[in-house]
Each structure stands twice: as structure tokens, then as C-alpha cells.
PDB file of C-alpha atoms in Angstrom:
ATOM      1  CA  LEU A   1      32.352 -45.739 -60.967  1.00  0.00           C
ATOM      2  CA  GLU A   2      33.210 -48.450 -63.000  1.00  0.00           C
ATOM      3  CA  SER A   3      33.114 -46.147 -66.016  1.00  0.00           C
ATOM      4  CA  SER A   4      34.630 -42.865 -64.536  1.00  0.00           C
ATOM      5  CA  LEU A   5      37.971 -45.142 -63.320  1.00  0.00           C
ATOM      6  CA  VAL A   6      38.613 -46.917 -66.786  1.00  0.00           C
ATOM      7  CA  ALA A   7      38.658 -43.527 -67.648  1.00  0.00           C
ATOM      8  CA  LEU A   8      40.592 -42.176 -65.629  1.00  0.00           C
ATOM      9  CA  LEU A   9      42.880 -44.906 -66.401  1.00  0.00           C
ATOM     10  CA  LEU A  10      42.840 -43.484 -69.955  1.00  0.00           C
ATOM     11  CA  ASP A  11      42.734 -40.691 -68.797  1.00  0.00           C
ATOM     12  CA  ALA A  12      46.809 -39.851 -70.542  1.00  0.00           C
ATOM     13  CA  ASP A  13      49.470 -40.763 -73.343  1.00  0.00           C
ATOM     14  CA  GLU A  14      50.558 -43.813 -74.593  1.00  0.00           C
ATOM     15  CA  PRO A  15      53.729 -44.742 -72.328  1.00  0.00           C
ATOM     16  CA  THR A  16      51.990 -44.020 -69.196  1.00  0.00           C
ATOM     17  CA  ARG A  17      48.276 -46.301 -70.085  1.00  0.00           C
ATOM     18  CA  ALA A  18      51.356 -49.176 -70.892  1.00  0.00           C
ATOM     19  CA  GLU A  19      52.643 -48.235 -67.513  1.00  0.00           C
ATOM     20  CA  ARG A  20      49.437 -48.706 -65.674  1.00  0.00           C
ATOM     21  CA  ARG A  21      48.141 -51.652 -67.839  1.00  0.00           C
ATOM     22  CA  GLN A  22      51.298 -53.143 -66.473  1.00  0.00           C
ATOM     23  CA  ARG A  23      50.831 -52.040 -63.748  1.00  0.00           C
ATOM     24  CA  LEU A  24      46.749 -53.510 -63.144  1.00  0.00           C
ATOM     25  CA  ARG A  25      48.482 -56.646 -64.509  1.00  0.00           C
ATOM     26  CA  ASP A  26      51.065 -57.119 -61.182  1.00  0.00           C
ATOM     27  CA  ALA A  27      48.563 -56.244 -59.249  1.00  0.00           C
ATOM     28  CA  LEU A  28      45.911 -58.844 -59.911  1.00  0.00           C
ATOM     29  CA  ALA A  29      49.071 -61.340 -60.341  1.00  0.00           C
ATOM     30  CA  ALA A  30      50.183 -61.026 -56.860  1.00  0.00           C
ATOM     31  CA  PHE A  31      46.844 -60.454 -55.192  1.00  0.00           C
ATOM     32  CA  ASP A  32      46.917 -63.784 -53.354  1.00  0.00           C
ATOM     33  CA  THR A  33      50.281 -63.145 -52.137  1.00  0.00           C
ATOM     34  CA  ALA A  34      49.040 -60.599 -49.206  1.00  0.00           C
ATOM     35  CA  THR A  35      49.005 -61.715 -46.470  1.00  0.00           C
ATOM     36  CA  ILE A  36      45.101 -61.214 -45.383  1.00  0.00           C
ATOM     37  CA  ALA A  37      44.400 -61.706 -41.559  1.00  0.00           C
ATOM     38  CA  THR A  38      42.858 -60.531 -38.056  1.00  0.00           C
ATOM     39  CA  THR A  39      45.387 -58.349 -35.604  1.00  0.00           C
ATOM     40  CA  HIS A  40      45.436 -61.852 -33.009  1.00  0.00           C
ATOM     41  CA  GLN A  41      46.621 -64.132 -36.565  1.00  0.00           C
ATOM     42  CA  PHE A  42      48.873 -61.807 -37.761  1.00  0.00           C
ATOM     43  CA  CYS A  43      50.851 -61.745 -34.577  1.00  0.00           C
ATOM     44  CA  GLN A  44      51.164 -65.692 -34.107  1.00  0.00           C
ATOM     45  CA  LEU A  45      51.902 -66.095 -37.524  1.00  0.00           C
ATOM     46  CA  VAL A  46      55.140 -63.067 -37.157  1.00  0.00           C
ATOM     47  CA  LEU A  47      55.601 -64.739 -33.450  1.00  0.00           C
ATOM     48  CA  ARG A  48      56.100 -68.578 -35.633  1.00  0.00           C
ATOM     49  CA  SER A  49      58.240 -66.750 -38.136  1.00  0.00           C
ATOM     50  CA  LEU A  50      60.303 -64.734 -35.472  1.00  0.00           C
ATOM     51  CA  GLY A  51      61.821 -68.162 -33.595  1.00  0.00           C
ATOM     52  CA  VAL A  52      64.091 -67.750 -30.494  1.00  0.00           C
ATOM     53  CA  ALA A  53      64.215 -63.343 -31.935  1.00  0.00           C
ATOM     54  CA  GLY A  54      60.304 -63.863 -30.848  1.00  0.00           C
ATOM     55  CA  ASP A  55      60.586 -65.595 -27.194  1.00  0.00           C
ATOM     56  CA  THR A  56      57.823 -67.719 -27.767  1.00  0.00           C
ATOM     57  CA  ASP A  57      57.823 -71.081 -26.906  1.00  0.00           C
ATOM     58  CA  PRO A  58      56.584 -73.699 -29.858  1.00  0.00           C
ATOM     59  CA  GLY A  59      55.061 -75.537 -27.672  1.00  0.00           C
ATOM     60  CA  VAL A  60      52.360 -73.759 -26.165  1.00  0.00           C
ATOM     61  CA  THR A  61      48.266 -74.110 -27.322  1.00  0.00           C
ATOM     62  CA  LEU A  62      46.069 -71.282 -28.324  1.00  0.00           C
ATOM     63  CA  VAL A  63      43.050 -71.217 -26.797  1.00  0.00           C
ATOM     64  CA  ASP A  64      39.772 -68.982 -27.754  1.00  0.00           C
ATOM     65  CA  ASN A  65      38.953 -67.839 -24.339  1.00  0.00           C
ATOM     66  CA  LEU A  66      40.115 -68.299 -20.670  1.00  0.00           C
ATOM     67  CA  ASP A  67      36.498 -68.117 -19.713  1.00  0.00           C
ATOM     68  CA  GLU A  68      36.841 -71.813 -17.294  1.00  0.00           C
ATOM     69  CA  LEU A  69      40.074 -70.997 -15.961  1.00  0.00           C
ATOM     70  CA  VAL A  70      38.774 -67.673 -14.978  1.00  0.00           C
ATOM     71  CA  VAL A  71      36.022 -69.078 -13.446  1.00  0.00           C
ATOM     72  CA  GLU A  72      38.226 -71.803 -11.335  1.00  0.00           C
ATOM     73  CA  VAL A  73      40.694 -68.962 -10.768  1.00  0.00           C
ATOM     74  CA  VAL A  74      37.744 -67.085  -8.742  1.00  0.00           C
ATOM     75  CA  ASP A  75      36.189 -69.818  -7.015  1.00  0.00           C
ATOM     76  CA  ASP A  76      39.938 -70.639  -5.685  1.00  0.00           C
ATOM     77  CA  LEU A  77      40.501 -67.003  -4.847  1.00  0.00           C
ATOM     78  CA  TYR A  78      37.283 -66.217  -3.393  1.00  0.00           C
ATOM     79  CA  LEU A  79      37.221 -69.068  -1.169  1.00  0.00           C
ATOM     80  CA  GLN A  80      40.587 -68.585   0.188  1.00  0.00           C
ATOM     81  CA  ARG A  81      40.439 -65.277   0.809  1.00  0.00           C
ATOM     82  CA  PHE A  82      36.231 -64.627   2.486  1.00  0.00           C
ATOM     83  CA  GLY A  83      35.966 -68.592   3.124  1.00  0.00           C
ATOM     84  CA  GLN A  84      36.586 -69.055   6.617  1.00  0.00           C
ATOM     85  CA  LEU A  85      34.984 -65.270   7.755  1.00  0.00           C
ATOM     86  CA  PRO A  86      32.316 -64.819  10.308  1.00  0.00           C
ATOM     87  CA  GLY A  87      30.967 -62.488   8.953  1.00  0.00           C
ATOM     88  CA  ARG A  88      30.039 -61.539   5.204  1.00  0.00           C
ATOM     89  CA  PRO A  89      32.246 -61.092   2.477  1.00  0.00           C
ATOM     90  CA  PRO A  90      32.484 -57.304   1.094  1.00  0.00           C
ATOM     91  CA  PHE A  91      31.157 -58.734  -2.464  1.00  0.00           C
ATOM     92  CA  ASN A  92      29.522 -62.010  -2.801  1.00  0.00           C
ATOM     93  CA  ARG A  93      30.592 -64.594  -5.681  1.00  0.00           C
ATOM     94  CA  ASP A  94      29.140 -63.206  -8.969  1.00  0.00           C
ATOM     95  CA  ASP A  95      30.269 -59.882  -8.575  1.00  0.00           C
ATOM     96  CA  ALA A  96      33.903 -61.460  -8.190  1.00  0.00           C
ATOM     97  CA  LEU A  97      33.459 -63.452 -11.278  1.00  0.00           C
ATOM     98  CA  THR A  98      32.152 -60.291 -12.994  1.00  0.00           C
ATOM     99  CA  LEU A  99      35.164 -58.046 -11.923  1.00  0.00           C
ATOM    100  CA  ALA A 100      37.848 -61.344 -13.034  1.00  0.00           C
ATOM    101  CA  TYR A 101      36.540 -61.163 -16.176  1.00  0.00           C
ATOM    102  CA  ARG A 102      36.526 -57.680 -16.489  1.00  0.00           C
ATOM    103  CA  ALA A 103      40.328 -57.362 -15.330  1.00  0.00           C
ATOM    104  CA  ILE A 104      41.418 -60.429 -17.166  1.00  0.00           C
ATOM    105  CA  GLY A 105      39.834 -59.635 -20.561  1.00  0.00           C
ATOM    106  CA  ASP A 106      41.356 -56.270 -20.698  1.00  0.00           C
ATOM    107  CA  PRO A 107      44.722 -56.730 -19.731  1.00  0.00           C
ATOM    108  CA  GLN A 108      45.366 -52.973 -20.735  1.00  0.00           C
ATOM    109  CA  ALA A 109      42.875 -51.781 -18.780  1.00  0.00           C
ATOM    110  CA  ARG A 110      44.632 -50.007 -15.286  1.00  0.00           C
ATOM    111  CA  LEU A 111      43.801 -51.280 -11.455  1.00  0.00           C
ATOM    112  CA  ILE A 112      43.214 -47.450 -10.010  1.00  0.00           C
ATOM    113  CA  GLU A 113      43.968 -48.071  -5.853  1.00  0.00           C
ATOM    114  CA  PRO A 114      41.784 -46.360  -4.201  1.00  0.00           C
ATOM    115  CA  GLU A 115      42.646 -43.238  -1.446  1.00  0.00           C
ATOM    116  CA  ALA A 116      39.699 -44.737   0.681  1.00  0.00           C
ATOM    117  CA  ASP A 117      40.436 -47.383   3.577  1.00  0.00           C
ATOM    118  CA  PRO A 118      42.828 -49.992   2.740  1.00  0.00           C
ATOM    119  CA  ALA A 119      40.208 -52.391   3.864  1.00  0.00           C
ATOM    120  CA  SER A 120      37.085 -50.510   2.134  1.00  0.00           C
ATOM    121  CA  PRO A 121      34.975 -52.622  -0.494  1.00  0.00           C
ATOM    122  CA  ALA A 122      36.938 -50.736  -3.340  1.00  0.00           C
ATOM    123  CA  ALA A 123      40.459 -51.782  -2.083  1.00  0.00           C
ATOM    124  CA  GLU A 124      39.113 -55.147  -1.262  1.00  0.00           C
ATOM    125  CA  ARG A 125      38.231 -55.146  -5.101  1.00  0.00           C
ATOM    126  CA  VAL A 126      41.074 -53.817  -7.057  1.00  0.00           C
ATOM    127  CA  SER A 127      43.114 -56.161  -4.459  1.00  0.00           C
ATOM    128  CA  PHE A 128      40.996 -59.921  -5.623  1.00  0.00           C
ATOM    129  CA  ALA A 129      41.228 -58.232  -9.302  1.00  0.00           C
ATOM    130  CA  HIS A 130      45.175 -57.890  -8.873  1.00  0.00           C
ATOM    131  CA  ALA A 131      44.951 -61.943  -7.515  1.00  0.00           C
ATOM    132  CA  CYS A 132      43.298 -62.959  -9.752  1.00  0.00           C
ATOM    133  CA  ARG A 133      45.596 -61.707 -13.091  1.00  0.00           C
ATOM    134  CA  ARG A 134      48.467 -62.965 -10.887  1.00  0.00           C
ATOM    135  CA  GLU A 135      46.949 -66.581 -10.899  1.00  0.00           C
ATOM    136  CA  ILE A 136      45.881 -66.382 -14.179  1.00  0.00           C
ATOM    137  CA  GLU A 137      48.985 -66.455 -15.593  1.00  0.00           C
ATOM    138  CA  HIS A 138      50.464 -68.716 -13.219  1.00  0.00           C
ATOM    139  CA  ARG A 139      47.854 -71.107 -14.227  1.00  0.00           C
ATOM    140  CA  LYS A 140      48.602 -70.280 -17.788  1.00  0.00           C
ATOM    141  CA  ARG A 141      52.032 -71.333 -17.542  1.00  0.00           C
ATOM    142  CA  ARG A 142      51.325 -73.931 -16.159  1.00  0.00           C
ATOM    143  CA  LEU A 143      48.774 -75.541 -18.386  1.00  0.00           C
ATOM    144  CA  GLY A 144      51.073 -74.335 -21.631  1.00  0.00           C
ATOM    145  CA  ILE A 145      48.170 -72.070 -23.159  1.00  0.00           C
ATOM    146  CA  LEU A 146      48.147 -68.164 -24.770  1.00  0.00           C
ATOM    147  CA  SER A 147      45.652 -66.377 -25.225  1.00  0.00           C
ATOM    148  CA  TYR A 148      44.828 -63.983 -28.272  1.00  0.00           C
ATOM    149  CA  ASP A 149      46.021 -61.301 -25.790  1.00  0.00           C
ATOM    150  CA  ASP A 150      49.020 -62.808 -24.966  1.00  0.00           C
ATOM    151  CA  LEU A 151      49.931 -62.800 -28.410  1.00  0.00           C
ATOM    152  CA  LEU A 152      49.608 -59.111 -28.933  1.00  0.00           C
ATOM    153  CA  SER A 153      51.758 -58.721 -25.588  1.00  0.00           C
ATOM    154  CA  ARG A 154      54.436 -61.177 -26.361  1.00  0.00           C
ATOM    155  CA  LEU A 155      55.026 -59.051 -30.010  1.00  0.00           C
ATOM    156  CA  ALA A 156      54.840 -56.097 -28.223  1.00  0.00           C
ATOM    157  CA  ASP A 157      57.733 -56.734 -26.104  1.00  0.00           C
ATOM    158  CA  ALA A 158      59.690 -58.535 -28.911  1.00  0.00           C
ATOM    159  CA  LEU A 159      59.495 -55.309 -30.892  1.00  0.00           C
ATOM    160  CA  GLU A 160      60.265 -52.983 -27.717  1.00  0.00           C
ATOM    161  CA  ARG A 161      64.167 -52.354 -28.093  1.00  0.00           C
ATOM    162  CA  PRO A 162      64.804 -50.051 -31.246  1.00  0.00           C
ATOM    163  CA  ASP A 163      67.438 -52.810 -32.606  1.00  0.00           C
ATOM    164  CA  ALA A 164      65.235 -55.724 -31.246  1.00  0.00           C
ATOM    165  CA  PRO A 165      65.671 -58.482 -34.530  1.00  0.00           C
ATOM    166  CA  ALA A 166      61.394 -58.358 -34.600  1.00  0.00           C
ATOM    167  CA  ARG A 167      61.608 -54.985 -35.802  1.00  0.00           C
ATOM    168  CA  GLN A 168      64.406 -55.421 -38.822  1.00  0.00           C
ATOM    169  CA  ARG A 169      62.076 -58.831 -39.971  1.00  0.00           C
ATOM    170  CA  MET A 170      59.095 -57.789 -40.088  1.00  0.00           C
ATOM    171  CA  ARG A 171      59.461 -54.457 -42.113  1.00  0.00           C
ATOM    172  CA  ASP A 172      61.727 -56.903 -44.212  1.00  0.00           C
ATOM    173  CA  ARG A 173      58.526 -58.470 -45.218  1.00  0.00           C
ATOM    174  CA  TRP A 174      56.317 -55.853 -45.573  1.00  0.00           C
ATOM    175  CA  ARG A 175      56.889 -52.244 -46.828  1.00  0.00           C
ATOM    176  CA  LEU A 176      52.551 -52.208 -47.682  1.00  0.00           C
ATOM    177  CA  VAL A 177      50.428 -52.493 -44.491  1.00  0.00           C
ATOM    178  CA  LEU A 178      46.658 -51.547 -44.136  1.00  0.00           C
ATOM    179  CA  VAL A 179      44.696 -52.351 -40.371  1.00  0.00           C
ATOM    180  CA  ASP A 180      41.009 -52.477 -41.189  1.00  0.00           C
ATOM    181  CA  GLU A 181      38.254 -51.337 -38.813  1.00  0.00           C
ATOM    182  CA  PHE A 182      41.053 -48.557 -36.558  1.00  0.00           C
ATOM    183  CA  GLN A 183      38.502 -47.370 -34.399  1.00  0.00           C
ATOM    184  CA  ASP A 184      39.121 -50.800 -32.765  1.00  0.00           C
ATOM    185  CA  THR A 185      42.330 -51.383 -32.509  1.00  0.00           C
ATOM    186  CA  ASP A 186      43.625 -51.342 -28.600  1.00  0.00           C
ATOM    187  CA  PRO A 187      46.936 -49.898 -27.095  1.00  0.00           C
ATOM    188  CA  VAL A 188      48.666 -53.101 -27.541  1.00  0.00           C
ATOM    189  CA  GLN A 189      47.582 -53.621 -31.182  1.00  0.00           C
ATOM    190  CA  TRP A 190      49.131 -50.194 -31.838  1.00  0.00           C
ATOM    191  CA  GLN A 191      51.905 -50.315 -30.404  1.00  0.00           C
ATOM    192  CA  VAL A 192      52.996 -53.446 -32.799  1.00  0.00           C
ATOM    193  CA  ILE A 193      52.311 -51.884 -35.482  1.00  0.00           C
ATOM    194  CA  ASP A 194      53.622 -48.252 -34.167  1.00  0.00           C
ATOM    195  CA  ARG A 195      56.948 -50.507 -33.514  1.00  0.00           C
ATOM    196  CA  ALA A 196      57.178 -53.095 -36.733  1.00  0.00           C
ATOM    197  CA  PHE A 197      56.654 -50.035 -39.522  1.00  0.00           C
ATOM    198  CA  THR A 198      56.174 -46.708 -38.281  1.00  0.00           C
ATOM    199  CA  GLY A 199      58.817 -44.479 -40.846  1.00  0.00           C
ATOM    200  CA  HIS A 200      60.203 -47.527 -42.940  1.00  0.00           C
ATOM    201  CA  ALA A 201      57.245 -49.076 -44.760  1.00  0.00           C
ATOM    202  CA  THR A 202      53.497 -47.207 -45.862  1.00  0.00           C
ATOM    203  CA  VAL A 203      51.014 -47.551 -43.142  1.00  0.00           C
ATOM    204  CA  VAL A 204      47.591 -47.095 -44.037  1.00  0.00           C
ATOM    205  CA  LEU A 205      44.544 -46.498 -41.494  1.00  0.00           C
ATOM    206  CA  ILE A 206      41.601 -47.321 -42.119  1.00  0.00           C
ATOM    207  CA  GLY A 207      38.280 -46.069 -39.364  1.00  0.00           C
ATOM    208  CA  ASP A 208      35.740 -43.658 -38.481  1.00  0.00           C
ATOM    209  CA  PRO A 209      35.791 -43.170 -34.780  1.00  0.00           C
ATOM    210  CA  LYS A 210      31.762 -42.420 -34.863  1.00  0.00           C
ATOM    211  CA  GLN A 211      31.740 -46.642 -35.011  1.00  0.00           C
ATOM    212  CA  ALA A 212      33.885 -47.084 -32.084  1.00  0.00           C
ATOM    213  CA  ILE A 213      31.868 -49.308 -29.574  1.00  0.00           C
ATOM    214  CA  TYR A 214      34.341 -52.315 -28.482  1.00  0.00           C
ATOM    215  CA  ALA A 215      35.706 -50.155 -25.402  1.00  0.00           C
ATOM    216  CA  PHE A 216      34.234 -53.361 -23.363  1.00  0.00           C
ATOM    217  CA  ARG A 217      36.506 -55.461 -25.331  1.00  0.00           C
ATOM    218  CA  GLY A 218      39.980 -53.260 -24.586  1.00  0.00           C
ATOM    219  CA  GLY A 219      38.792 -51.134 -28.110  1.00  0.00           C
ATOM    220  CA  ASP A 220      40.491 -47.643 -27.694  1.00  0.00           C
ATOM    221  CA  VAL A 221      39.276 -44.727 -29.503  1.00  0.00           C
ATOM    222  CA  VAL A 222      41.631 -42.630 -27.737  1.00  0.00           C
ATOM    223  CA  THR A 223      43.747 -44.635 -29.845  1.00  0.00           C
ATOM    224  CA  TYR A 224      42.728 -43.812 -32.587  1.00  0.00           C
ATOM    225  CA  LEU A 225      42.787 -40.414 -32.405  1.00  0.00           C
ATOM    226  CA  THR A 226      46.113 -40.300 -31.323  1.00  0.00           C
ATOM    227  CA  ALA A 227      47.392 -42.192 -34.285  1.00  0.00           C
ATOM    228  CA  ALA A 228      45.228 -39.953 -36.336  1.00  0.00           C
ATOM    229  CA  ARG A 229      47.036 -36.512 -35.467  1.00  0.00           C
ATOM    230  CA  THR A 230      50.458 -38.324 -36.756  1.00  0.00           C
ATOM    231  CA  ALA A 231      49.369 -39.203 -40.111  1.00  0.00           C
ATOM    232  CA  THR A 232      51.399 -37.297 -42.833  1.00  0.00           C
ATOM    233  CA  THR A 233      47.939 -37.869 -45.377  1.00  0.00           C
ATOM    234  CA  ARG A 234      44.367 -37.507 -43.916  1.00  0.00           C
ATOM    235  CA  ALA A 235      41.149 -37.916 -46.154  1.00  0.00           C
ATOM    236  CA  THR A 236      38.065 -38.325 -45.602  1.00  0.00           C
ATOM    237  CA  LEU A 237      35.064 -40.169 -47.866  1.00  0.00           C
ATOM    238  CA  GLY A 238      32.679 -37.368 -49.664  1.00  0.00           C
ATOM    239  CA  THR A 239      30.270 -39.588 -50.179  1.00  0.00           C
ATOM    240  CA  ASN A 240      28.033 -41.861 -47.590  1.00  0.00           C
ATOM    241  CA  TRP A 241      27.155 -45.260 -49.576  1.00  0.00           C
ATOM    242  CA  ARG A 242      25.274 -46.458 -46.312  1.00  0.00           C
ATOM    243  CA  SER A 243      22.781 -43.777 -46.102  1.00  0.00           C
ATOM    244  CA  ASP A 244      19.985 -42.438 -48.063  1.00  0.00           C
ATOM    245  CA  GLU A 245      20.231 -38.077 -48.451  1.00  0.00           C
ATOM    246  CA  ALA A 246      16.914 -37.031 -46.863  1.00  0.00           C
ATOM    247  CA  LEU A 247      18.270 -39.520 -43.863  1.00  0.00           C
ATOM    248  CA  VAL A 248      21.544 -37.632 -43.293  1.00  0.00           C
ATOM    249  CA  GLU A 249      20.332 -34.463 -44.053  1.00  0.00           C
ATOM    250  CA  ARG A 250      17.549 -34.293 -40.889  1.00  0.00           C
ATOM    251  CA  LEU A 251      20.068 -36.519 -38.784  1.00  0.00           C
ATOM    252  CA  GLN A 252      22.049 -33.601 -39.179  1.00  0.00           C
ATOM    253  CA  VAL A 253      19.620 -31.475 -38.200  1.00  0.00           C
ATOM    254  CA  VAL A 254      19.724 -32.865 -34.978  1.00  0.00           C
ATOM    255  CA  LEU A 255      23.872 -33.693 -34.519  1.00  0.00           C
ATOM    256  CA  GLN A 256      25.439 -31.399 -36.887  1.00  0.00           C
ATOM    257  CA  GLY A 257      28.319 -30.298 -35.026  1.00  0.00           C
ATOM    258  CA  ALA A 258      27.721 -32.205 -31.719  1.00  0.00           C
ATOM    259  CA  ALA A 259      30.936 -33.740 -30.091  1.00  0.00           C
ATOM    260  CA  LEU A 260      31.206 -37.245 -29.702  1.00  0.00           C
ATOM    261  CA  GLY A 261      33.218 -38.098 -26.304  1.00  0.00           C
ATOM    262  CA  ASP A 262      36.070 -36.071 -28.049  1.00  0.00           C
ATOM    263  CA  ASP A 263      36.497 -32.561 -29.823  1.00  0.00           C
ATOM    264  CA  ASP A 264      38.031 -35.024 -32.575  1.00  0.00           C
ATOM    265  CA  ILE A 265      34.796 -36.681 -33.480  1.00  0.00           C
ATOM    266  CA  VAL A 266      31.946 -34.625 -35.043  1.00  0.00           C
TER     267      VAL A 266
END
């Protein structure tokens, strides 16, 4: 592979070869100046650089997870709502904790109100989930802490207006944006990238929807598919370097033509 690449680069007249040599030197020399980060690290970097344009309090503390705070909120709300009931609560405390983790851990998920009796167990669950979301936000503000999801939401808000200063600052700093493992991007992550760079920078999205496994964490393959349909150029690797040809052929006997949840994932 290396020799074929070198041969391709040398297959030109001398002025073109000289230009390619110079571009390679420049690329190697500038490689360490690239911003390489997770999406959350990138959002934190941008928000810190925006100052007042990012509407972020520099005194807040970024926390890895909110598990202890979620447990505290659930215990308080569960006791407040159901501690004085004469009968059994509509769901037990363990179910309440699981519900809160899911509602808070995926803040973009919509809590759909059931059409049944508002006093039904389903309606009670939705009401409890809403209460947990409200209370966790209240306590985060009081404690001066932020989660990684908060970084995303705050940057998305800072980029909302077409004339937002945050948009111009990001475009001035980054002209080429490459997002790896894009199939695991959630809607807010794509919102940040789209608002800041679409139409103003070269955006390269790398992903495989068949490897989308993080729905439980907010990853949304529909976001990937929507973004992919807007691409001006699409390229697919023609050779699988991870599996033996014989294995791939036999899997294709079973799976070829199967749509994995969407007609665009075949």
C-alpha cells in the first residue's frame, strides 16, 4: 500500500511533484497544530474561548457523571410524592431510579404524555421523569456544576442565531472539520457541527451505520442518515480490511440485502 501511494504521488511532471513534496512537508510540520478531541472536549474548548459570547460561567465545575446527584434527587422526590400514600406506590424506588437515569442520561429524549388516565401508572412515570429533569437542573445551578451534555446544549444555544458571534469565531479558527465515528453522534452534537460549519468549512463525516450501538447513550443513527443525505460527496471503502474474504462471503449469504432498521442501512 505504501509503495503504491508513493508511485501515485510521483506519477506527475516535475513541477507537480515539487508541489506535492512541499504540501507533504507542510502537512507533517503542521500536524501537531490540529485540534484533536472528543466532541465534549471540543465543546468545552470552544465555550472557554468564546467568553461572554458563550454565556458560560467560568466558575462552574465540570463533572464526569451525575449519578450521585440523580440518586439524591430520586430519593427526595420519591419520598415527597409517595411517602404518605396509604397504599402501594405506582412503581417502586428501583424503577424510579432506572426511569430517572434514562430521562436525565438522554436529555434529548422526548417524554411522551400517555393518552390514558392521568392517574395511571404510565402518567405517573412521565410526571416523575419531568420532575426529575427539573430538579436536577435546579440542583446543578445551585451547586455550580455542569455535565458533558450541558456543554453540548450550551454551545448549541450559543450558535442558534444565524448572526451569533460564536459561529463566526469557530469558522475563523477551523476551516476543515473531520468527525470520526459519526454514526454515534446524537442530534445536539450534529446541531453544533451543522450550525457552526455547514456551508463555511470543509466537513468530513466518517461513520458506518451498521456499527451504531450507542442508542442507550443518545447516539442516533437517524441523525447520521439525515446528515449523510445532505453530503455533496459520498465515498465508501471498497475493501474490508477487518475480516477474511471467506467469512464476509458466507455472512452475505445470510444477510445480503437485509435492511438493518432502515432502507439506507443494507
